[in-house]
Amino acid sequence: MDLDYSWNMVVLNVLSAYKDDNNNRIAYDGPDILGVRIEFSGAGNTLTVAQNVRIDKLTVVFDCDNGTMSMGNSRFGRFSGWIRIGQDSEVRLGENVTTTNTCVISAVEGTSVIVGDDVMLASENELRADDGHAIFDVHSEKRVNHSENIIVGNHVWLAKRAVLLGGARVGSGSVIGFGSLVSGAVPNNCVAAGVPARVIRRDVAWERPHLSLSRPYYKPDASSITKSDYWATTAAEEPARPYAVVSDIAGEPAIVTFGTEAEARAWLKENSSDAEAFPLLKRAEADKLLAAEKASRI
């Protein structure tokens, strides 16, 4: 095993079982895999890799402390990725997650990027729970680009250059179109495309056999396809309520949600004389604030 201790960083170039004095560890009992790069800069980080994983290229960077990453087994295809894991953050890849080329995944500030089973990533895909740098409002000095979790269901296909940003949630069986940008919820078994991505077709299913690499070379219907378990109709979407405030209700902190910004600001005007007391937030930000407020009262 090659070790590089320069700059207080440990760099491993072989995937094998490992543990150091800073409680960084790799849990893996399969054959050694060469050509990887695993960086540990902090303490208490854990990389867990299934025994039958199939890796093409892999770089995992643990920048801080208490980060976790896990990779499931692979029956077909390979995975290539450049992955950053920050403080208290998690990246979880299910079984049979494959890539055509190297994908980029980033999770910092206590966020998670969760990818389900049988997910197919094409080329130049990115899953970024964070923006990499903080942006602040110059008047309030409050942060405006908070990091948010990303959740990808089972049997999802991200086409080339599709990007998922913090807050993206993609339901099982769905397809994200070429060059699309997702930062919100996409339901199951649909096609979403565009910047920002919008649902353009519902009640669809897709399968892995390639149009020119798998017989028959014309596939006008599903008669030649072995259907997976992910054939389903698209579930009805719940009404979107993307705006929220955290307020005291009956003496307890709670989230109040709104369908439009106008509704939210009308509520603020009626219920608060101090805008700082009830700031307008994205729902995910409100969830974090509510958890912090409840914790402070324990």
Tab-separated table of C-alpha atoms in Angstrom:
chain	number	residue	atom	x	y	z
A	1	MET	CA	0.000	0.000	0.000
A	2	ASP	CA	1.385	3.402	-1.030
A	3	LEU	CA	1.077	6.075	1.645
A	4	ASP	CA	1.697	9.796	1.341
A	5	TYR	CA	1.710	11.709	4.645
A	6	SER	CA	2.552	15.124	3.191
A	7	TRP	CA	0.507	18.127	4.375
A	8	ASN	CA	-1.055	16.020	7.168
A	9	MET	CA	-2.948	14.094	4.524
A	10	VAL	CA	-2.954	10.345	4.022
A	11	VAL	CA	-3.239	9.258	0.392
A	12	LEU	CA	-3.947	5.617	-0.472
A	13	ASN	CA	-3.508	4.347	-4.019
A	14	VAL	CA	-4.808	0.838	-3.413
A	15	LEU	CA	-8.294	-0.100	-2.268
A	16	SER	CA	-7.843	-2.535	0.591
A	17	ALA	CA	-8.720	-2.771	4.268
A	18	TYR	CA	-7.211	0.141	6.227
A	19	LYS	CA	-7.298	1.919	9.573
A	20	ASP	CA	-5.109	4.667	11.023
A	21	ASP	CA	-4.530	6.439	14.336
A	22	ASN	CA	-7.090	9.118	13.428
A	23	ASN	CA	-9.803	6.455	13.198
A	24	ASN	CA	-10.045	6.782	9.448
A	25	ARG	CA	-10.799	3.406	7.963
A	26	ILE	CA	-11.685	1.455	4.853
A	27	ALA	CA	-13.977	-1.543	5.370
A	28	TYR	CA	-13.378	-3.821	2.400
A	29	ASP	CA	-12.502	-7.525	2.187
A	30	GLY	CA	-12.380	-8.030	-1.580
A	31	PRO	CA	-9.256	-8.292	-3.761
A	32	ASP	CA	-6.984	-5.253	-3.871
A	33	ILE	CA	-7.976	-2.695	-6.513
A	34	LEU	CA	-5.192	-0.568	-7.958
A	35	GLY	CA	-5.422	2.859	-9.540
A	36	VAL	CA	-7.700	4.463	-6.964
A	37	ARG	CA	-6.959	7.513	-4.823
A	38	ILE	CA	-8.381	7.773	-1.310
A	39	GLU	CA	-7.506	10.922	0.678
A	40	PHE	CA	-7.998	11.311	4.431
A	41	SER	CA	-7.380	14.814	5.812
A	42	GLY	CA	-9.438	14.614	9.008
A	43	ALA	CA	-10.514	11.980	11.521
A	44	GLY	CA	-13.308	9.477	12.000
A	45	ASN	CA	-14.010	8.973	8.295
A	46	THR	CA	-15.214	5.624	6.934
A	47	LEU	CA	-15.275	4.176	3.417
A	48	THR	CA	-17.277	0.935	3.166
A	49	VAL	CA	-17.034	-0.993	-0.102
A	50	ALA	CA	-18.854	-4.229	-0.969
A	51	GLN	CA	-16.699	-7.215	-1.832
A	52	ASN	CA	-17.903	-7.544	-5.431
A	53	VAL	CA	-17.706	-3.905	-6.430
A	54	ARG	CA	-16.538	-3.093	-9.975
A	55	ILE	CA	-14.500	0.102	-10.215
A	56	ASP	CA	-12.929	1.707	-13.253
A	57	LYS	CA	-11.574	4.968	-11.799
A	58	LEU	CA	-12.192	6.275	-8.303
A	59	THR	CA	-11.043	9.257	-6.253
A	60	VAL	CA	-12.579	9.786	-2.804
A	61	VAL	CA	-11.588	12.905	-0.859
A	62	PHE	CA	-12.459	13.066	2.849
A	63	ASP	CA	-11.774	16.740	3.602
A	64	CYS	CA	-12.926	16.918	7.218
A	65	ASP	CA	-14.175	14.669	10.045
A	66	ASN	CA	-16.903	12.051	10.435
A	67	GLY	CA	-17.607	11.557	6.752
A	68	THR	CA	-18.975	8.275	5.427
A	69	MET	CA	-19.217	6.668	2.031
A	70	SER	CA	-20.511	3.265	0.967
A	71	MET	CA	-20.588	1.412	-2.367
A	72	GLY	CA	-22.705	-1.637	-3.186
A	73	ASN	CA	-21.939	-4.713	-5.278
A	74	SER	CA	-22.003	-4.701	-9.078
A	75	ARG	CA	-23.168	-7.497	-11.380
A	76	PHE	CA	-22.539	-5.556	-14.579
A	77	GLY	CA	-20.937	-2.328	-15.689
A	78	ARG	CA	-18.388	-0.303	-13.761
A	79	PHE	CA	-18.314	2.838	-11.681
A	80	SER	CA	-16.013	5.842	-12.170
A	81	GLY	CA	-16.207	8.825	-9.874
A	82	TRP	CA	-14.544	11.804	-8.220
A	83	ILE	CA	-16.197	12.185	-4.825
A	84	ARG	CA	-15.786	14.828	-2.092
A	85	ILE	CA	-17.118	14.213	1.421
A	86	GLY	CA	-17.083	17.056	3.953
A	87	GLN	CA	-17.819	17.419	7.663
A	88	ASP	CA	-20.440	14.947	8.970
A	89	SER	CA	-21.518	14.166	5.407
A	90	GLU	CA	-22.451	10.983	3.566
A	91	VAL	CA	-22.368	9.548	0.064
A	92	ARG	CA	-24.201	6.247	-0.390
A	93	LEU	CA	-24.191	4.319	-3.676
A	94	GLY	CA	-26.486	1.306	-3.964
A	95	GLU	CA	-25.931	-1.891	-5.918
A	96	ASN	CA	-25.295	-1.860	-9.677
A	97	VAL	CA	-24.639	1.883	-9.925
A	98	THR	CA	-22.808	2.308	-13.243
A	99	THR	CA	-21.239	5.169	-15.167
A	100	THR	CA	-20.196	5.647	-18.779
A	101	ASN	CA	-17.512	8.101	-17.688
A	102	THR	CA	-16.361	9.767	-14.474
A	103	CYS	CA	-19.119	11.439	-12.469
A	104	VAL	CA	-18.597	14.106	-9.791
A	105	ILE	CA	-20.316	13.857	-6.400
A	106	SER	CA	-19.981	16.354	-3.552
A	107	ALA	CA	-21.572	16.402	-0.086
A	108	VAL	CA	-20.444	18.789	2.666
A	109	GLU	CA	-21.883	20.579	5.727
A	110	GLY	CA	-23.694	17.528	7.059
A	111	THR	CA	-25.509	16.707	3.823
A	112	SER	CA	-26.119	13.370	2.130
A	113	VAL	CA	-26.097	12.186	-1.467
A	114	ILE	CA	-28.068	8.937	-1.577
A	115	VAL	CA	-28.184	6.931	-4.825
A	116	GLY	CA	-30.377	3.832	-5.043
A	117	ASP	CA	-29.895	0.502	-6.831
A	118	ASP	CA	-29.531	-0.061	-10.585
A	119	VAL	CA	-28.852	3.603	-11.347
A	120	MET	CA	-27.289	4.358	-14.740
A	121	LEU	CA	-25.132	7.489	-15.025
A	122	ALA	CA	-23.937	8.569	-18.449
A	123	SER	CA	-21.051	11.007	-19.061
A	124	GLU	CA	-20.244	14.331	-17.389
A	125	ASN	CA	-22.876	13.909	-14.683
A	126	GLU	CA	-22.585	15.815	-11.411
A	127	LEU	CA	-24.445	15.410	-8.114
A	128	ARG	CA	-23.626	18.424	-5.918
A	129	ALA	CA	-25.329	18.901	-2.567
A	130	ASP	CA	-23.325	22.122	-2.170
A	131	ASP	CA	-22.048	25.017	-4.271
A	132	GLY	CA	-18.471	24.726	-3.023
A	133	HIS	CA	-18.357	28.316	-1.738
A	134	ALA	CA	-20.658	30.390	0.459
A	135	ILE	CA	-22.787	33.252	-0.885
A	136	PHE	CA	-24.147	35.881	1.544
A	137	ASP	CA	-26.766	38.595	1.440
A	138	VAL	CA	-24.852	41.881	1.789
A	139	HIS	CA	-27.553	43.459	3.967
A	140	SER	CA	-28.276	40.722	6.504
A	141	GLU	CA	-24.961	38.882	6.030
A	142	LYS	CA	-27.012	35.685	6.086
A	143	ARG	CA	-26.045	32.715	3.943
A	144	VAL	CA	-28.258	32.336	0.857
A	145	ASN	CA	-26.965	29.103	-0.723
A	146	HIS	CA	-27.354	26.466	1.969
A	147	SER	CA	-26.265	22.907	1.187
A	148	GLU	CA	-29.118	20.400	0.791
A	149	ASN	CA	-29.450	16.627	0.482
A	150	ILE	CA	-29.809	14.794	-2.843
A	151	ILE	CA	-31.841	11.579	-3.108
A	152	VAL	CA	-31.944	9.385	-6.234
A	153	GLY	CA	-34.316	6.422	-6.251
A	154	ASN	CA	-33.797	2.986	-7.782
A	155	HIS	CA	-33.444	2.400	-11.541
A	156	VAL	CA	-32.881	6.040	-12.481
A	157	TRP	CA	-31.085	7.056	-15.695
A	158	LEU	CA	-29.192	10.346	-15.831
A	159	ALA	CA	-28.430	11.189	-19.462
A	160	LYS	CA	-25.210	12.907	-20.524
A	161	ARG	CA	-24.440	16.216	-18.749
A	162	ALA	CA	-27.459	15.954	-16.476
A	163	VAL	CA	-26.701	17.652	-13.151
A	164	LEU	CA	-28.426	17.296	-9.771
A	165	LEU	CA	-28.057	20.163	-7.290
A	166	GLY	CA	-28.871	20.358	-3.590
A	167	GLY	CA	-32.528	19.601	-2.937
A	168	ALA	CA	-32.895	17.279	-5.951
A	169	ARG	CA	-35.081	14.227	-5.395
A	170	VAL	CA	-35.607	11.823	-8.302
A	171	GLY	CA	-38.179	9.046	-8.014
A	172	SER	CA	-37.505	5.448	-9.030
A	173	GLY	CA	-37.774	4.511	-12.701
A	174	SER	CA	-37.314	8.053	-14.007
A	175	VAL	CA	-35.072	9.504	-16.714
A	176	ILE	CA	-33.324	12.895	-16.543
A	177	GLY	CA	-32.707	14.251	-20.035
A	178	PHE	CA	-29.504	15.385	-21.750
A	179	GLY	CA	-28.008	18.521	-20.200
A	180	SER	CA	-30.805	18.936	-17.653
A	181	LEU	CA	-30.502	20.651	-14.271
A	182	VAL	CA	-32.519	19.307	-11.324
A	183	SER	CA	-32.816	21.096	-7.983
A	184	GLY	CA	-36.286	19.969	-6.859
A	185	ALA	CA	-38.544	16.924	-6.865
A	186	VAL	CA	-39.061	14.679	-9.908
A	187	PRO	CA	-41.688	11.925	-9.450
A	188	ASN	CA	-41.294	8.260	-10.358
A	189	ASN	CA	-41.470	6.789	-13.883
A	190	CYS	CA	-41.312	10.003	-15.840
A	191	VAL	CA	-38.969	11.887	-18.147
A	192	ALA	CA	-37.782	15.287	-16.894
A	193	ALA	CA	-35.684	17.609	-19.029
A	194	GLY	CA	-34.589	21.228	-19.322
A	195	VAL	CA	-32.970	23.960	-17.231
A	196	PRO	CA	-34.538	23.832	-14.752
A	197	ALA	CA	-35.825	20.312	-15.389
A	198	ARG	CA	-39.567	19.888	-15.867
A	199	VAL	CA	-41.593	16.691	-16.319
A	200	ILE	CA	-42.240	16.251	-20.033
A	201	ARG	CA	-43.652	12.701	-20.046
A	202	ARG	CA	-45.253	10.448	-17.430
A	203	ASP	CA	-45.950	6.710	-17.128
A	204	VAL	CA	-42.687	5.581	-18.752
A	205	ALA	CA	-40.259	2.730	-18.107
A	206	TRP	CA	-36.726	2.203	-19.385
A	207	GLU	CA	-34.349	-0.752	-19.546
A	208	ARG	CA	-30.599	-1.103	-19.983
A	209	PRO	CA	-30.266	-3.000	-23.339
A	210	HIS	CA	-28.512	-0.614	-25.742
A	211	LEU	CA	-30.143	0.244	-29.068
A	212	SER	CA	-27.132	-0.846	-31.145
A	213	LEU	CA	-25.315	-3.229	-28.814
A	214	SER	CA	-28.207	-5.547	-27.947
A	215	ARG	CA	-30.340	-7.545	-30.367
A	216	PRO	CA	-32.778	-6.930	-31.917
A	217	TYR	CA	-31.384	-3.744	-33.411
A	218	TYR	CA	-34.871	-2.293	-33.844
A	219	LYS	CA	-36.972	-2.096	-30.682
A	220	PRO	CA	-40.352	-0.608	-31.624
A	221	ASP	CA	-42.063	-2.076	-28.568
A	222	ALA	CA	-41.253	-3.938	-25.351
A	223	SER	CA	-41.685	-7.447	-26.779
A	224	SER	CA	-37.908	-8.048	-26.885
A	225	ILE	CA	-37.245	-6.534	-23.466
A	226	THR	CA	-37.068	-8.337	-20.149
A	227	LYS	CA	-39.055	-6.077	-17.885
A	228	SER	CA	-37.567	-5.036	-14.562
A	229	ASP	CA	-39.563	-4.481	-11.383
A	230	TYR	CA	-39.704	-0.748	-12.053
A	231	TRP	CA	-42.600	-0.620	-14.517
A	232	ALA	CA	-45.209	1.587	-12.864
A	233	THR	CA	-47.435	4.554	-13.487
A	234	THR	CA	-46.303	7.953	-12.253
A	235	ALA	CA	-47.719	8.754	-8.840
A	236	ALA	CA	-49.835	11.864	-8.481
A	237	GLU	CA	-47.729	14.760	-7.266
A	238	GLU	CA	-48.531	16.474	-4.020
A	239	PRO	CA	-49.126	20.198	-4.384
A	240	ALA	CA	-45.797	21.993	-4.251
A	241	ARG	CA	-45.319	24.139	-1.178
A	242	PRO	CA	-41.754	25.347	-1.618
A	243	TYR	CA	-41.828	28.340	0.759
A	244	ALA	CA	-41.714	28.067	4.518
A	245	VAL	CA	-41.157	29.918	7.769
A	246	VAL	CA	-40.287	28.570	11.197
A	247	SER	CA	-42.572	30.022	13.856
A	248	ASP	CA	-43.711	29.431	17.417
A	249	ILE	CA	-47.130	27.779	17.409
A	250	ALA	CA	-48.692	27.144	20.824
A	251	GLY	CA	-45.289	27.666	22.352
A	252	GLU	CA	-43.554	25.078	20.146
A	253	PRO	CA	-41.401	25.674	17.042
A	254	ALA	CA	-43.119	24.507	13.862
A	255	ILE	CA	-42.935	24.917	10.082
A	256	VAL	CA	-45.607	26.821	8.169
A	257	THR	CA	-45.533	26.119	4.406
A	258	PHE	CA	-46.908	28.084	1.458
A	259	GLY	CA	-47.530	27.356	-2.204
A	260	THR	CA	-46.355	30.751	-3.427
A	261	GLU	CA	-43.992	33.453	-2.261
A	262	ALA	CA	-46.881	35.939	-2.229
A	263	GLU	CA	-48.808	33.764	0.251
A	264	ALA	CA	-45.739	33.472	2.449
A	265	ARG	CA	-45.067	37.202	2.502
A	266	ALA	CA	-48.716	37.958	3.243
A	267	TRP	CA	-48.548	35.631	6.236
A	268	LEU	CA	-45.317	37.280	7.380
A	269	LYS	CA	-46.876	40.731	7.137
A	270	GLU	CA	-49.870	39.649	9.186
A	271	ASN	CA	-48.087	37.580	11.820
A	272	SER	CA	-44.738	39.241	12.385
A	273	SER	CA	-43.649	42.822	12.878
A	274	ASP	CA	-40.027	41.716	12.770
A	275	ALA	CA	-39.035	40.028	9.491
A	276	GLU	CA	-35.897	38.647	11.127
A	277	ALA	CA	-38.056	36.670	13.564
A	278	PHE	CA	-39.675	34.631	10.775
A	279	PRO	CA	-37.375	34.564	7.727
A	280	LEU	CA	-38.668	33.215	4.419
A	281	LEU	CA	-36.858	29.971	3.607
A	282	LYS	CA	-36.704	27.043	1.242
A	283	ARG	CA	-38.447	24.048	2.778
A	284	ALA	CA	-35.192	22.119	3.278
A	285	GLU	CA	-33.621	25.117	5.034
A	286	ALA	CA	-36.698	25.400	7.265
A	287	ASP	CA	-36.377	21.716	8.200
A	288	LYS	CA	-32.782	22.289	9.322
A	289	LEU	CA	-33.693	25.423	11.268
A	290	LEU	CA	-36.585	23.652	12.982
A	291	ALA	CA	-34.308	20.791	14.065
A	292	ALA	CA	-31.747	23.256	15.435
A	293	GLU	CA	-34.433	25.227	17.278
A	294	LYS	CA	-35.860	22.075	18.869
A	295	ALA	CA	-32.358	20.940	19.882
A	296	SER	CA	-31.656	24.302	21.539
A	297	ARG	CA	-34.730	23.901	23.732
A	298	ILE	CA	-33.799	20.467	25.069
